[in-house]
Short mmCIF file of C-alpha atoms and ligand atoms in Angstrom, two decimals:
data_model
loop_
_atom_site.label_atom_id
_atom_site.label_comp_id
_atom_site.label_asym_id
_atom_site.label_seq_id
_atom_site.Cartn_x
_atom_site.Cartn_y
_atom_site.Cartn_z
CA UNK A 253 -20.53 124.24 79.94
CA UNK A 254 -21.91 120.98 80.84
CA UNK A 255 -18.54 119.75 82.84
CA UNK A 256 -16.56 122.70 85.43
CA UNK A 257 -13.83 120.39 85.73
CA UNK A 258 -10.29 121.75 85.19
CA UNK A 259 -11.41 123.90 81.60
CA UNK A 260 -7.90 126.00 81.03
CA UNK A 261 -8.11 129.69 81.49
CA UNK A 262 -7.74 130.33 77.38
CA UNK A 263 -10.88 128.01 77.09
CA UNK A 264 -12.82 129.71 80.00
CA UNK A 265 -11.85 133.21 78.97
CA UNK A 266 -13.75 132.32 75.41
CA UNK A 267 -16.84 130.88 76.61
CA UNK A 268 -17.64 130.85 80.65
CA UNK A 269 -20.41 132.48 81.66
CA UNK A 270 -22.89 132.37 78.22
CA UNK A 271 -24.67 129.41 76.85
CA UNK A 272 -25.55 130.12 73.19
CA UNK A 273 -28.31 127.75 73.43
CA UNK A 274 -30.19 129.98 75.57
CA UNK A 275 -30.33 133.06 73.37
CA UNK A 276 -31.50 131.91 70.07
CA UNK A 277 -28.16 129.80 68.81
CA UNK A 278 -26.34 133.54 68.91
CA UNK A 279 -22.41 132.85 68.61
CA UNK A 280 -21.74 135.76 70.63
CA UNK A 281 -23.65 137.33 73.63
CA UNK A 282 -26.62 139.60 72.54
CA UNK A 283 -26.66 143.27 73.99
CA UNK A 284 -29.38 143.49 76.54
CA UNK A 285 -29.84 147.47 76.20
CA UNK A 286 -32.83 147.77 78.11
CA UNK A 287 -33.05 149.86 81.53
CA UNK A 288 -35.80 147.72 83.37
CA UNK A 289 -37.58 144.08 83.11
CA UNK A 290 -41.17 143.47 82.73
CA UNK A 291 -42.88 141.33 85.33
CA UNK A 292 -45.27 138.37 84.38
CA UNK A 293 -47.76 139.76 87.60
CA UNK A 294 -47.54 141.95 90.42
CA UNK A 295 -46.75 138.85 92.55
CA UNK A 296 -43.63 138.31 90.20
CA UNK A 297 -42.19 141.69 90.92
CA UNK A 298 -43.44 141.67 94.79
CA UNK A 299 -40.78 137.93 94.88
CA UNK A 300 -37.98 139.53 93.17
CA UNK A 301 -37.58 142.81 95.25
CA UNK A 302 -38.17 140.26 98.05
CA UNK A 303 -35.24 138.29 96.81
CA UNK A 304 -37.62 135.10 96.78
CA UNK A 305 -37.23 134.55 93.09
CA UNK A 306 -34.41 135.04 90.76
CA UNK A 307 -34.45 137.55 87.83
CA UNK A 308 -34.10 140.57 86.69
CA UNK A 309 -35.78 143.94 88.09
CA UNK A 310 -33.97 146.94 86.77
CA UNK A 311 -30.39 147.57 85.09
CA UNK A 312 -28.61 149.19 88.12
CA UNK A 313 -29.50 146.08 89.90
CA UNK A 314 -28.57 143.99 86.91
CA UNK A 315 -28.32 143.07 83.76
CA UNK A 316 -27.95 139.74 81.63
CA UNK A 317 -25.10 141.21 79.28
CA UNK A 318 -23.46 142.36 82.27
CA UNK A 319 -23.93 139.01 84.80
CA UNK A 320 -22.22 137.30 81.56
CA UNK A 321 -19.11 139.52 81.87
CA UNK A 322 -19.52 138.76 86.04
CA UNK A 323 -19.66 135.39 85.49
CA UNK A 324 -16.54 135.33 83.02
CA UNK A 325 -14.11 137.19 85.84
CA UNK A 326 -15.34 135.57 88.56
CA UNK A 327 -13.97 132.54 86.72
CA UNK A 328 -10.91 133.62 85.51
CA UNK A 329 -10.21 135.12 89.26
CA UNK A 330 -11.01 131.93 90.69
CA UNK A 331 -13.27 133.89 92.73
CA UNK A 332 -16.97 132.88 93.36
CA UNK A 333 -18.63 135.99 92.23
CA UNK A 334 -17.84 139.65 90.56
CA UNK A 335 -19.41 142.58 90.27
CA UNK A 336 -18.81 145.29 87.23
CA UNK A 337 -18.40 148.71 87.18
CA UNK A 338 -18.30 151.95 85.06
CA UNK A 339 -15.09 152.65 85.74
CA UNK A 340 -12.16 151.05 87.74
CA UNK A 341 -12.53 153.90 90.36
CA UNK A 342 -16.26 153.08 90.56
CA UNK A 343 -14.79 149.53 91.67
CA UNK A 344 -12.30 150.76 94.06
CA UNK A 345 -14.63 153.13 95.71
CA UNK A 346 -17.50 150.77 96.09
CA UNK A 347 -14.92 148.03 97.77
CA UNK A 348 -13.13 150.43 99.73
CA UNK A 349 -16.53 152.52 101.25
CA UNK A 350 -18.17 148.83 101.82
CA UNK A 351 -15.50 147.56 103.94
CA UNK A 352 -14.75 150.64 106.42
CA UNK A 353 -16.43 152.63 108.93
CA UNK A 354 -15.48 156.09 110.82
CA UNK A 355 -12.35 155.11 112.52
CA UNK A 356 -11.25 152.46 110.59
CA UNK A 357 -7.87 152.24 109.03
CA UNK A 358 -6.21 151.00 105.54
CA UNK A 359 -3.19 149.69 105.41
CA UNK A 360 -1.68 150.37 102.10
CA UNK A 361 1.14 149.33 99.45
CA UNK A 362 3.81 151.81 99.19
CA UNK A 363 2.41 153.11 95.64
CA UNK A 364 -0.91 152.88 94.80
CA UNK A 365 -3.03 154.46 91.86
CA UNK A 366 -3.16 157.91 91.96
CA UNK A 367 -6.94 158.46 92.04
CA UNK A 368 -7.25 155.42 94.47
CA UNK A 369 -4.80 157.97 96.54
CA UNK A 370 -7.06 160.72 96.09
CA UNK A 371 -10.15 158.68 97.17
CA UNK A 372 -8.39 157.68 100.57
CA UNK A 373 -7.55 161.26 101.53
CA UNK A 374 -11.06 162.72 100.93
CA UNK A 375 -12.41 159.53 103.39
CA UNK A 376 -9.92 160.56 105.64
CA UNK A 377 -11.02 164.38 105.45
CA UNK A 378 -14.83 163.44 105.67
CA UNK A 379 -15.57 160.05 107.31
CA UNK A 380 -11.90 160.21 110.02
CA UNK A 381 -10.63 156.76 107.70
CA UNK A 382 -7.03 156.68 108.42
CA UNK A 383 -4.72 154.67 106.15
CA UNK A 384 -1.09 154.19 105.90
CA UNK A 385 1.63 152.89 103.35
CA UNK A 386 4.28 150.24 104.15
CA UNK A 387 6.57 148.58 101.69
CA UNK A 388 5.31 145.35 102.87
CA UNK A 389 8.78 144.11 102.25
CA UNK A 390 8.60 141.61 105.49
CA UNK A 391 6.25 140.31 107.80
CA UNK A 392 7.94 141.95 110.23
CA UNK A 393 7.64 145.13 108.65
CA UNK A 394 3.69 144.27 107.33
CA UNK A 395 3.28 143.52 111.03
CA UNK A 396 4.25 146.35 112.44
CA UNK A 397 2.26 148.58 110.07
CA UNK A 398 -1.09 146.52 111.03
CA UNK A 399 -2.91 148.17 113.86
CA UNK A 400 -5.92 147.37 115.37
CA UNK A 401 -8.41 149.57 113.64
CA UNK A 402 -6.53 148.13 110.53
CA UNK A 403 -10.06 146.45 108.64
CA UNK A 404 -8.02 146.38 105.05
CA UNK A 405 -5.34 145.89 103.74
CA UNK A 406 -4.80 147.30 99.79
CA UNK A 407 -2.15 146.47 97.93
CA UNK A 408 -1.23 146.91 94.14
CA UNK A 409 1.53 144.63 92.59
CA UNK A 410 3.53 145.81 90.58
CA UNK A 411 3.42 148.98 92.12
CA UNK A 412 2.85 152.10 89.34
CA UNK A 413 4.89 153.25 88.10
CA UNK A 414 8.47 151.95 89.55
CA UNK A 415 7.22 148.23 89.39
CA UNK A 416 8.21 147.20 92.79
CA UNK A 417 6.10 144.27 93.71
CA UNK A 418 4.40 143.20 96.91
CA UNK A 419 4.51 138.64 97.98
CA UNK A 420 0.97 138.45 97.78
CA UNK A 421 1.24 135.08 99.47
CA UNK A 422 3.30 136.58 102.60
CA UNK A 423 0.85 139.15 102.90
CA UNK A 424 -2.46 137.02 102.75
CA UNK A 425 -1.09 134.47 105.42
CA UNK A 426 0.01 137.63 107.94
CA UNK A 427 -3.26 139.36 107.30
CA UNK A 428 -5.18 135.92 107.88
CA UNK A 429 -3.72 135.13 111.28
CA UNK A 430 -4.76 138.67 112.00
CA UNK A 431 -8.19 138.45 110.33
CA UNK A 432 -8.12 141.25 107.92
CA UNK A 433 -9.02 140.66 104.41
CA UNK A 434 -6.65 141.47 101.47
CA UNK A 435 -7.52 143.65 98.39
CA UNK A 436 -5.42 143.31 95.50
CA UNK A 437 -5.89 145.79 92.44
CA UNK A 438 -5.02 143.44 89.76
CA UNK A 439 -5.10 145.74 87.13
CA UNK A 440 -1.47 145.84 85.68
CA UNK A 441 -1.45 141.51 85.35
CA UNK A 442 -4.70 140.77 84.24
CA UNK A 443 -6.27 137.88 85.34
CA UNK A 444 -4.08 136.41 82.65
CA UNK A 445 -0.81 136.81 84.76
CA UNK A 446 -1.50 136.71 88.45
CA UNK A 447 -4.69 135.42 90.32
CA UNK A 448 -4.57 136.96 93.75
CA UNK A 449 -7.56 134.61 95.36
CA UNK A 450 -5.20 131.61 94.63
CA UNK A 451 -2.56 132.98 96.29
CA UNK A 452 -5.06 133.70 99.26
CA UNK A 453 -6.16 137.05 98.83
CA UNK A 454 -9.90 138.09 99.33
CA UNK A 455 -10.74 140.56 97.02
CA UNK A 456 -9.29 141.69 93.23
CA UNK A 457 -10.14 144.91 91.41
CA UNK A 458 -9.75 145.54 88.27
CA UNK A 459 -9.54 148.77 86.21
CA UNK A 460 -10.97 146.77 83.19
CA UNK A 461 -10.23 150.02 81.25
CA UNK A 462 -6.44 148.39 80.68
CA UNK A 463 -5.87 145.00 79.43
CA UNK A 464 -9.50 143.42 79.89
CA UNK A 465 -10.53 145.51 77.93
CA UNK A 466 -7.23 145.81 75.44
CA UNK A 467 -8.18 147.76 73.03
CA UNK A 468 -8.30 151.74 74.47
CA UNK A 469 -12.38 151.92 73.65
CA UNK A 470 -13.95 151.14 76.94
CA UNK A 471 -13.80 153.04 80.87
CA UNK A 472 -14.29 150.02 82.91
CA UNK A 473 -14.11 148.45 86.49
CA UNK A 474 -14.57 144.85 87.95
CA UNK A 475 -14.62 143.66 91.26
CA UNK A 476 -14.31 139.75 92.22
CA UNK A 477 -14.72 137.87 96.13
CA UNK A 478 -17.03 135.81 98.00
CA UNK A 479 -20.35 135.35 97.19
CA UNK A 480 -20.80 136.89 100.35
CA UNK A 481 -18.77 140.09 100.17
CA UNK A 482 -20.07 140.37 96.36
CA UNK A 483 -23.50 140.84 97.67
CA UNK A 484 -22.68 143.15 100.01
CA UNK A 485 -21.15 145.12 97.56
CA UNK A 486 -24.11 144.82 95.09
CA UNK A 487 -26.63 145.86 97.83
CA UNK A 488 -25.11 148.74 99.24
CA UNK A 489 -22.85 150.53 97.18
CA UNK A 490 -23.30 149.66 94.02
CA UNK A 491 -26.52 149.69 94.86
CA UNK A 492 -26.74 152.96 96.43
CA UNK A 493 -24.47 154.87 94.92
CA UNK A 494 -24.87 153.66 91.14
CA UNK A 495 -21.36 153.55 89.46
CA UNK A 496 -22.46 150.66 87.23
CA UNK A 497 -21.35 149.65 83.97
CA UNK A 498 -23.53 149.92 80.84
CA UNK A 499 -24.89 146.83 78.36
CA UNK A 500 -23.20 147.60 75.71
CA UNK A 501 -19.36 148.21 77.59
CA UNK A 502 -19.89 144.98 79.07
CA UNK A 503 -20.55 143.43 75.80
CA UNK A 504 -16.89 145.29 74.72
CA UNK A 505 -15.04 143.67 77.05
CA UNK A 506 -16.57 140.28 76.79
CA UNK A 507 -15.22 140.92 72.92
CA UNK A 508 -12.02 142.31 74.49
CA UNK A 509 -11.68 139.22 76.66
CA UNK A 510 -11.64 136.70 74.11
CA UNK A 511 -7.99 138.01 72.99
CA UNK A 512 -6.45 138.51 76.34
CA UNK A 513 -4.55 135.26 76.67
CA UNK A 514 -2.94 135.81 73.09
CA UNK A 515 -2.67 139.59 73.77
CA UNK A 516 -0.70 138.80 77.13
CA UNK A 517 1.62 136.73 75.54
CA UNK A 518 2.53 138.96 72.85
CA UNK A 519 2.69 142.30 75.31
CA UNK A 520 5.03 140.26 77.74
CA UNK A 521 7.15 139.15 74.38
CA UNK A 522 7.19 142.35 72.93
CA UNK A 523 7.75 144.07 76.72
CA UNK A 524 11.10 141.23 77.75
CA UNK A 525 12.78 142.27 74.34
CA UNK A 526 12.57 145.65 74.75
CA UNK A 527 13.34 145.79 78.58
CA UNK A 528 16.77 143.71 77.36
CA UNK A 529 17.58 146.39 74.71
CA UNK A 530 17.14 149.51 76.87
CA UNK A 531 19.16 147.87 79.81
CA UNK A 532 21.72 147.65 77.00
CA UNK A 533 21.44 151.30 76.40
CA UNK A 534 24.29 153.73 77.22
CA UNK A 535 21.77 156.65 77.65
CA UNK A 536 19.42 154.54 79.83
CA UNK A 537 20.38 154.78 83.33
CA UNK A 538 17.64 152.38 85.15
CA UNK A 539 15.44 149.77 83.69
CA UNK A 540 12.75 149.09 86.42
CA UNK A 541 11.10 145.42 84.54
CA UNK A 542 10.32 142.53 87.16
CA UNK A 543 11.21 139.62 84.40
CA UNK A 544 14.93 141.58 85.13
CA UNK A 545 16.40 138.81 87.02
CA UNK A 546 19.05 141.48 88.08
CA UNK A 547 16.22 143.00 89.59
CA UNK A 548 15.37 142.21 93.29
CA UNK A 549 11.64 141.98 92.76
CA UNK A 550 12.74 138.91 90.17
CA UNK A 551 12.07 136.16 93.08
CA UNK A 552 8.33 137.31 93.82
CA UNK A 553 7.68 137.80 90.50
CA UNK A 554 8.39 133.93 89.40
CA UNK A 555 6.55 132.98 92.06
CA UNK A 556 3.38 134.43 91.72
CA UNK A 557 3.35 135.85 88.18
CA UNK A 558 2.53 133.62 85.19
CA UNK A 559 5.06 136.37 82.79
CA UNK A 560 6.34 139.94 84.20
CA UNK A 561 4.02 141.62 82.19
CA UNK A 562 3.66 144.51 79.87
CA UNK A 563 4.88 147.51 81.41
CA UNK A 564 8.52 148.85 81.74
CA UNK A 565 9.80 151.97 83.52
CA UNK A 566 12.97 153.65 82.90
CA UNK A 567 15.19 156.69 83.45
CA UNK A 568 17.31 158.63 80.94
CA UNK A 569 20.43 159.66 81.86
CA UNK A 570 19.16 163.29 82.34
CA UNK A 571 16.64 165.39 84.07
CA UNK A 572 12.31 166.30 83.13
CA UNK A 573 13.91 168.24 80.21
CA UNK A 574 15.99 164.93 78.59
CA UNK A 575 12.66 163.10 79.26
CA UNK A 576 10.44 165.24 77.49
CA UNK A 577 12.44 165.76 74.59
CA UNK A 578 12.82 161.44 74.01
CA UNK A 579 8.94 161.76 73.95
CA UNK A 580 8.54 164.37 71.57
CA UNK A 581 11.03 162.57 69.49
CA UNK A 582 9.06 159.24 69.21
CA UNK A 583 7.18 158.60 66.10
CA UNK A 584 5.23 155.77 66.45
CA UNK A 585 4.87 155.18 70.10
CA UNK A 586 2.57 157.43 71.11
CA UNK A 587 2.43 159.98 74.35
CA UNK A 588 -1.06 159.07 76.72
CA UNK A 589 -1.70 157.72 80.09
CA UNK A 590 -3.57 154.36 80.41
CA UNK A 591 -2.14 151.23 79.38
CA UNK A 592 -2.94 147.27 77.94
CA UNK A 593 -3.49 148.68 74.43
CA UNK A 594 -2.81 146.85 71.73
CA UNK A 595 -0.77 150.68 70.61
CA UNK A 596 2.67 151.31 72.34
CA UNK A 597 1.68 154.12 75.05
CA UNK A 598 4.27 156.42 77.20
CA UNK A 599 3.81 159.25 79.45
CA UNK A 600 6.51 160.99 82.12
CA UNK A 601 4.33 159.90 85.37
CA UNK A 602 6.14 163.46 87.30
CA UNK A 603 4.24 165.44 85.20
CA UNK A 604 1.00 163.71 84.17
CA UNK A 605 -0.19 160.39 86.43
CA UNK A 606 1.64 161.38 89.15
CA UNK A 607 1.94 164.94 88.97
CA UNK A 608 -0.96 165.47 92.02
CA UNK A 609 1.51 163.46 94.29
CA UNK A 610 3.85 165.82 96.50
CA UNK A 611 7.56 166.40 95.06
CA UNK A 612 9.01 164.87 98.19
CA UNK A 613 6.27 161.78 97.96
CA UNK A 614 7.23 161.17 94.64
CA UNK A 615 10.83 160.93 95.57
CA UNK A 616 9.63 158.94 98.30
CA UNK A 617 8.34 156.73 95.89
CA UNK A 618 11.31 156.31 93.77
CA UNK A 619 9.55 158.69 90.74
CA UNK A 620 12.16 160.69 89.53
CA UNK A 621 11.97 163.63 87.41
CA UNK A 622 13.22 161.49 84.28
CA UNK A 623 11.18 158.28 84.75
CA UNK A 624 9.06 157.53 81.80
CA UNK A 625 6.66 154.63 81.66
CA UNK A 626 5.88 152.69 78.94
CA UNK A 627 3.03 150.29 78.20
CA UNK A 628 4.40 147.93 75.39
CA UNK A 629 1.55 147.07 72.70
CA UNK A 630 1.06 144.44 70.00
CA UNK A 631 2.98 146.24 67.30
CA UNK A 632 6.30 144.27 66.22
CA UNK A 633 8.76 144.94 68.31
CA UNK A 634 11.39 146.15 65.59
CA UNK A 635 9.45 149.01 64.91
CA UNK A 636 9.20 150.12 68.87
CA UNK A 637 13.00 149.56 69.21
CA UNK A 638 13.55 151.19 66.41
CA UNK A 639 11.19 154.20 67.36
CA UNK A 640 12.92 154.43 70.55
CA UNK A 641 16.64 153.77 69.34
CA UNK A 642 16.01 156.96 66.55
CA UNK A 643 14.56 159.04 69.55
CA UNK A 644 17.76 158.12 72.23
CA UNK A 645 19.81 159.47 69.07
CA UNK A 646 18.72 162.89 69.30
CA UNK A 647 19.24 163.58 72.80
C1 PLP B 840 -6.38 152.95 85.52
C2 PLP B 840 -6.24 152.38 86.87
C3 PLP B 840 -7.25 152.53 87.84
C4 PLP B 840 -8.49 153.34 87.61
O1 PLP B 840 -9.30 152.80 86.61
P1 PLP B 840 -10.28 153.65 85.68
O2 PLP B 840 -10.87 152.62 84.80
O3 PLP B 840 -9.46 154.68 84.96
O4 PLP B 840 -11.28 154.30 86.59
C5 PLP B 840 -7.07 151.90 89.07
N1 PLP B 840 -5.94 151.20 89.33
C6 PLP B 840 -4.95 151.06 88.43
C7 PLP B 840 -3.74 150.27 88.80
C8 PLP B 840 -5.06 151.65 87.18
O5 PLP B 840 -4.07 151.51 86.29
#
């Protein structure tokens, strides 16, 4: 791009980060599947492990199909560098092990990922990291949760799966009068919906596995910050501990990417339409959508989310049992975790993404037995309401 000034998000998400010109006129990036770069002398290779010449020494250090796909988030993030990963956990561990040491503390969202859950209670068991969960609903209440081993704060908004959402702009001006940075898992908006270093956060993760990607084909994670905190990241434990992504994934999502913009539009379409039919629903007892401006998480969502997104939670008038047998009634929408795919997903998060989380945690967290969760896809919207309307019949 010969001019960086003010190119629109559905231009940059197209081309940033490649310059056909450079490989051969090729419309689209070429697939650098290679596992280490040859060296024009000994002197060449003694510069670039000395970090006194740019270029590339071996794959897990970097990779030019993969710096494209870096270069492209860091972008759309508004961020001044990204990392990527082979999966979203791979991101969230290598952020999360970077930033603490024994004795540190995490200051948490009141849901966050399951696995990301997992990850925080085995550093707790081996390396004595604390963390915590608040609802973050004040900064009184964020506040009072901060202590002062607190070295991160990690919050995920919406919150899976009861779509609760976090003000990412309260929390980033507490946690910078307290100098802490802010790490926002991103991964239910997209880049495409809410930009978390705008609103003054420090670092966003994404499980690039969901919409990035878009299409169900790809495990993926990316990471986006400072240049400084990037390459920290890069030299330790990405580094160190290796979960990078491979050539040819990062080529899928830079195909992925090229759709999102359209794709988001059509999910958060699709998603409003059906949220407004099942809160019309006499068997539906709780629609939990943030573009619900009966909803109090409405407010925070118009101000920091482009669209409410593509996700929707509800509860059946009914217990596990009522639940199950709406899924097994569906046709078209299909039952599977994971979500952003262009194919209209749903899964009871008691029993399958959230089944490792304590009964009394769950409740805690406002998953009841009968929640379901459903990730609205590209399909026309007829044919899901349909699906589900024949489905609510039979219960
Ligand atoms: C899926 C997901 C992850 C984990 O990503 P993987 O690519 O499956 O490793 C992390 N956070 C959120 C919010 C997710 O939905």
């Amino acid at each position: 791009m010969k001019e960086k000034k003010a190119i629109k998000f559905e231009t940059k998400v197209i081309h940033e980060g490649y310059d056909a010109h450079k490989h051969s006129g090729s419309l689209v990036p070429p697939i650098f599947q290679t596992s280490t770069f040859i060296f024009e002398s000994a002197q060449q290779g003694e510069k670039r492990f000395a970090g006194e010449e740019e270029g590339f020494i071996y794959s897990r250090l970097g990779n030019p199909t993969v710096k494209m796909l870096e270069e492209r988030i860091a972008a759309l993030e508004n961020g001044e560098a990204a990392l990527a990963f082979g999966s979203g956990m791979a991101a969230v561990s290598a952020v999360l092990i970077a930033m603490t040491n024994t004795g540190d503390h995490i200051l948490c969202s009141q849901g966050i990922y399951g696995c990301t859950f997992g990850l925080l209670e085995m550093m707790n068991e081996k390396y004595k990291i604390t963390h915590d969960f608040s609802a973050m609903e004040t900064r009184e209440q964020l506040l009072e949760a901060i202590r002062t081993e607190t070295v991160c704060i990690y919050v995920e908004t919406p919150i899976n799966p009861t779509m609760k959402l976090v003000d990412l702009q309260m929390v980033a001006e507490v946690a910078k009068e307290k100098g802490i940075p802010v790490v926002v898992d991103n991964t239910f908006c997209s880049p495409y919906l809410q930009n978390p270093i705008s609103l003054g956060c420090d670092v966003v993760i994404h499980s690039a596995t969901k919409y990035i990607c878009g299409h169900g084909d790809v495990i993926a994670g990316l990471v986006v910050g400072t240049k400084e905190f990037i390459s920290k990241v890069a030299m330790t434990t990405q580094k160190d501990i290796g979960g990078v992504i491979s050539p040819f994934d990062a080529w899928l999502l830079l195909r992925g990417l090229k759709s999102l913009a359209v794709r988001m539009d059509r999910h958060c379409e699709n998603t409003e339409k059906l949220a407004n039919y099942l809160l019309e629903h006499p068997k539906v007892e709780k629609v939990y959508y943030p573009g619900d401006f009966r909803n109090s998480e409405y407010e925070i969502a118009q101000k920091q989310m482009r669209k409410p997104g593509g996700m929707i939670s509800f509860t059946l008038k009914g217990n596990k049992e009522t639940a199950q047998s709406f899924m097994n009634n569906l046709e078209m929408i299909k039952i599977a975790v994971s979500l952003g795919d262009a194919e209209t997903l749903i899964q009871h998060p008691a029993t399958m993404t959230h089944a490792v989380v304590p009964r009394e945690s769950r409740k805690n967290m406002g998953i009841d037995d009968s929640l379901l969760r459903l990730s609205v896809g590209l399909e026309s919207w007829e044919d899901m309401r349909d699906d589900l309307e024949q489905a609510l019949e039979k219960i």
